PDB file of C-alpha atoms in Angstrom:
ATOM      1  CA  PHE A   1     -49.308 -17.092  18.389  1.00  0.00           C
ATOM      2  CA  ARG A   2     -49.847 -14.347  21.133  1.00  0.00           C
ATOM      3  CA  PHE A   3     -47.542 -17.152  22.943  1.00  0.00           C
ATOM      4  CA  LYS A   4     -46.269 -19.877  22.928  1.00  0.00           C
ATOM      5  CA  ASP A   5     -42.738 -21.594  24.938  1.00  0.00           C
ATOM      6  CA  SER A   6     -41.321 -23.855  21.864  1.00  0.00           C
ATOM      7  CA  LEU A   7     -42.482 -23.654  18.291  1.00  0.00           C
ATOM      8  CA  ALA A   8     -40.434 -26.665  17.203  1.00  0.00           C
ATOM      9  CA  GLU A   9     -43.415 -28.558  16.913  1.00  0.00           C
ATOM     10  CA  ASP A  10     -44.836 -26.284  15.107  1.00  0.00           C
ATOM     11  CA  LEU A  11     -42.211 -26.273  12.532  1.00  0.00           C
ATOM     12  CA  ARG A  12     -41.666 -30.019  12.005  1.00  0.00           C
ATOM     13  CA  ARG A  13     -45.336 -30.387  10.866  1.00  0.00           C
ATOM     14  CA  ALA A  14     -45.263 -27.088   9.012  1.00  0.00           C
ATOM     15  CA  ASP A  15     -44.852 -27.708   4.469  1.00  0.00           C
ATOM     16  CA  LEU A  16     -44.249 -23.616   3.991  1.00  0.00           C
ATOM     17  CA  VAL A  17     -43.470 -20.450   7.084  1.00  0.00           C
ATOM     18  CA  ILE A  18     -44.436 -16.881   6.884  1.00  0.00           C
ATOM     19  CA  SER A  19     -42.383 -15.286   9.660  1.00  0.00           C
ATOM     20  CA  HIS A  20     -41.217 -12.274  10.440  1.00  0.00           C
ATOM     21  CA  ALA A  21     -37.248 -11.357  10.046  1.00  0.00           C
ATOM     22  CA  GLY A  22     -35.971 -12.045  13.953  1.00  0.00           C
ATOM     23  CA  ALA A  23     -32.640 -13.793  13.626  1.00  0.00           C
ATOM     24  CA  GLY A  24     -33.742 -16.396  15.693  1.00  0.00           C
ATOM     25  CA  SER A  25     -37.098 -17.241  13.620  1.00  0.00           C
ATOM     26  CA  CYS A  26     -35.374 -16.623  10.409  1.00  0.00           C
ATOM     27  CA  LEU A  27     -32.900 -19.923  11.755  1.00  0.00           C
ATOM     28  CA  GLU A  28     -34.839 -21.465  13.321  1.00  0.00           C
ATOM     29  CA  THR A  29     -37.498 -22.310  10.763  1.00  0.00           C
ATOM     30  CA  LEU A  30     -34.018 -22.755   7.670  1.00  0.00           C
ATOM     31  CA  GLU A  31     -32.788 -25.024  10.300  1.00  0.00           C
ATOM     32  CA  GLU A  32     -35.377 -26.765   9.771  1.00  0.00           C
ATOM     33  CA  GLY A  33     -35.166 -27.400   7.287  1.00  0.00           C
ATOM     34  CA  LYS A  34     -38.443 -25.751   6.032  1.00  0.00           C
ATOM     35  CA  PRO A  35     -39.491 -22.834   3.096  1.00  0.00           C
ATOM     36  CA  LEU A  36     -38.831 -20.084   4.518  1.00  0.00           C
ATOM     37  CA  ILE A  37     -41.506 -16.799   3.310  1.00  0.00           C
ATOM     38  CA  VAL A  38     -39.621 -13.694   5.055  1.00  0.00           C
ATOM     39  CA  VAL A  39     -42.218 -10.671   6.667  1.00  0.00           C
ATOM     40  CA  ILE A  40     -40.253  -7.336   6.420  1.00  0.00           C
ATOM     41  CA  ASN A  41     -41.764  -4.260   8.772  1.00  0.00           C
ATOM     42  CA  GLU A  42     -40.653  -1.130   7.433  1.00  0.00           C
ATOM     43  CA  LYS A  43     -41.984   0.035  10.341  1.00  0.00           C
ATOM     44  CA  LEU A  44     -38.838  -0.573  12.316  1.00  0.00           C
ATOM     45  CA  MET A  45     -35.373   2.008  13.180  1.00  0.00           C
ATOM     46  CA  ASN A  46     -32.951   0.553  12.650  1.00  0.00           C
ATOM     47  CA  ASN A  47     -33.858  -2.681  11.091  1.00  0.00           C
ATOM     48  CA  HIS A  48     -31.298  -5.332  10.851  1.00  0.00           C
ATOM     49  CA  GLN A  49     -34.356  -7.310  10.032  1.00  0.00           C
ATOM     50  CA  LEU A  50     -34.692  -5.885   6.945  1.00  0.00           C
ATOM     51  CA  GLU A  51     -30.107  -6.743   6.768  1.00  0.00           C
ATOM     52  CA  LEU A  52     -30.627 -10.046   7.509  1.00  0.00           C
ATOM     53  CA  ALA A  53     -34.067 -11.084   5.521  1.00  0.00           C
ATOM     54  CA  LYS A  54     -31.918  -9.475   2.563  1.00  0.00           C
ATOM     55  CA  GLN A  55     -28.873 -11.123   3.249  1.00  0.00           C
ATOM     56  CA  LEU A  56     -30.884 -14.122   3.310  1.00  0.00           C
ATOM     57  CA  GLN A  57     -32.524 -14.125   0.230  1.00  0.00           C
ATOM     58  CA  ARG A  58     -29.758 -12.246  -1.773  1.00  0.00           C
ATOM     59  CA  ASP A  59     -28.466 -16.357  -0.235  1.00  0.00           C
ATOM     60  CA  GLY A  60     -31.301 -17.740  -1.404  1.00  0.00           C
ATOM     61  CA  HIS A  61     -32.117 -19.058   1.306  1.00  0.00           C
ATOM     62  CA  VAL A  62     -35.876 -17.590   1.732  1.00  0.00           C
ATOM     63  CA  LEU A  63     -38.382 -15.003  -0.214  1.00  0.00           C
ATOM     64  CA  CYS A  64     -38.471 -11.258   0.918  1.00  0.00           C
ATOM     65  CA  CYS A  65     -41.316  -9.886   1.142  1.00  0.00           C
ATOM     66  CA  ASN A  66     -43.359  -6.855   3.495  1.00  0.00           C
ATOM     67  CA  CYS A  67     -47.464  -6.918   3.791  1.00  0.00           C
ATOM     68  CA  SER A  68     -48.670  -5.542   0.786  1.00  0.00           C
ATOM     69  CA  THR A  69     -46.681  -7.616  -0.517  1.00  0.00           C
ATOM     70  CA  LEU A  70     -47.663 -10.960   0.633  1.00  0.00           C
ATOM     71  CA  VAL A  71     -50.120 -12.104  -1.017  1.00  0.00           C
ATOM     72  CA  GLU A  72     -48.929 -11.789  -5.065  1.00  0.00           C
ATOM     73  CA  THR A  73     -45.512 -13.194  -3.325  1.00  0.00           C
ATOM     74  CA  LEU A  74     -47.646 -16.083  -1.727  1.00  0.00           C
ATOM     75  CA  LYS A  75     -49.078 -16.462  -6.358  1.00  0.00           C
ATOM     76  CA  SER A  76     -45.792 -15.579  -7.417  1.00  0.00           C
ATOM     77  CA  MET A  77     -43.253 -17.696  -5.301  1.00  0.00           C
ATOM     78  CA  ASP A  78     -41.210 -21.080  -6.546  1.00  0.00           C
ATOM     79  CA  LEU A  79     -40.594 -22.798  -3.742  1.00  0.00           C
ATOM     80  CA  SER A  80     -37.972 -24.611  -5.333  1.00  0.00           C
ATOM     81  CA  THR A  81     -35.526 -22.182  -6.127  1.00  0.00           C
ATOM     82  CA  LEU A  82     -34.476 -21.796  -2.794  1.00  0.00           C
ATOM     83  CA  LYS A  83     -31.506 -23.371  -1.286  1.00  0.00           C
ATOM     84  CA  PRO A  84     -30.794 -25.315   1.986  1.00  0.00           C
ATOM     85  CA  PHE A  85     -29.602 -23.331   4.664  1.00  0.00           C
ATOM     86  CA  PRO A  86     -26.277 -24.775   5.562  1.00  0.00           C
ATOM     87  CA  ARG A  87     -25.786 -26.528   9.000  1.00  0.00           C
ATOM     88  CA  GLY A  88     -23.311 -25.152  12.245  1.00  0.00           C
ATOM     89  CA  GLN A  89     -19.958 -25.262  12.161  1.00  0.00           C
ATOM     90  CA  PRO A  90     -19.489 -25.480  16.149  1.00  0.00           C
ATOM     91  CA  GLU A  91     -16.877 -26.920  16.207  1.00  0.00           C
ATOM     92  CA  LYS A  92     -14.187 -24.814  13.598  1.00  0.00           C
ATOM     93  CA  PHE A  93     -15.899 -22.483  15.664  1.00  0.00           C
ATOM     94  CA  ALA A  94     -13.780 -23.934  18.815  1.00  0.00           C
ATOM     95  CA  LEU A  95     -11.213 -24.978  16.996  1.00  0.00           C
ATOM     96  CA  PHE A  96     -10.487 -21.132  15.451  1.00  0.00           C
ATOM     97  CA  LEU A  97     -10.256 -20.179  19.969  1.00  0.00           C
ATOM     98  CA  ASP A  98      -7.792 -23.111  20.545  1.00  0.00           C
ATOM     99  CA  GLU A  99      -5.727 -21.544  18.008  1.00  0.00           C
ATOM    100  CA  VAL A 100      -6.594 -17.760  18.896  1.00  0.00           C
ATOM    101  CA  ILE A 101      -6.159 -17.973  22.375  1.00  0.00           C
ATOM    102  CA  GLY A 102      -2.770 -20.388  22.628  1.00  0.00           C
ATOM    103  CA  PHE A 103      -4.529 -23.860  23.446  1.00  0.00           C
ATOM    104  CA  GLN A 104      -3.516 -26.496  20.679  1.00  0.00           C
TER     105      GLN A 104
END
């Protein structure tokens, strides 16, 4: 897509998502419960996307590759090995803040 206000409907309908390793793209896809292949852009300087992608892969939530290995990743992937991404728990963060600030 060149530009779209929201990918929410596309994500809901997808069987598989192939994306760059931007935090928003990864988390939105994983929160929707969709299998994700993250294609790392190795040309970025200070590549925080690489760090996120590698951690999500270590945790078993995504498959990672680069442009040159995408076809092989698609051919050999086993999506059944991917673990569901845990749901966020913002109430725990709110309780933590209350404790730190002294609102109890």
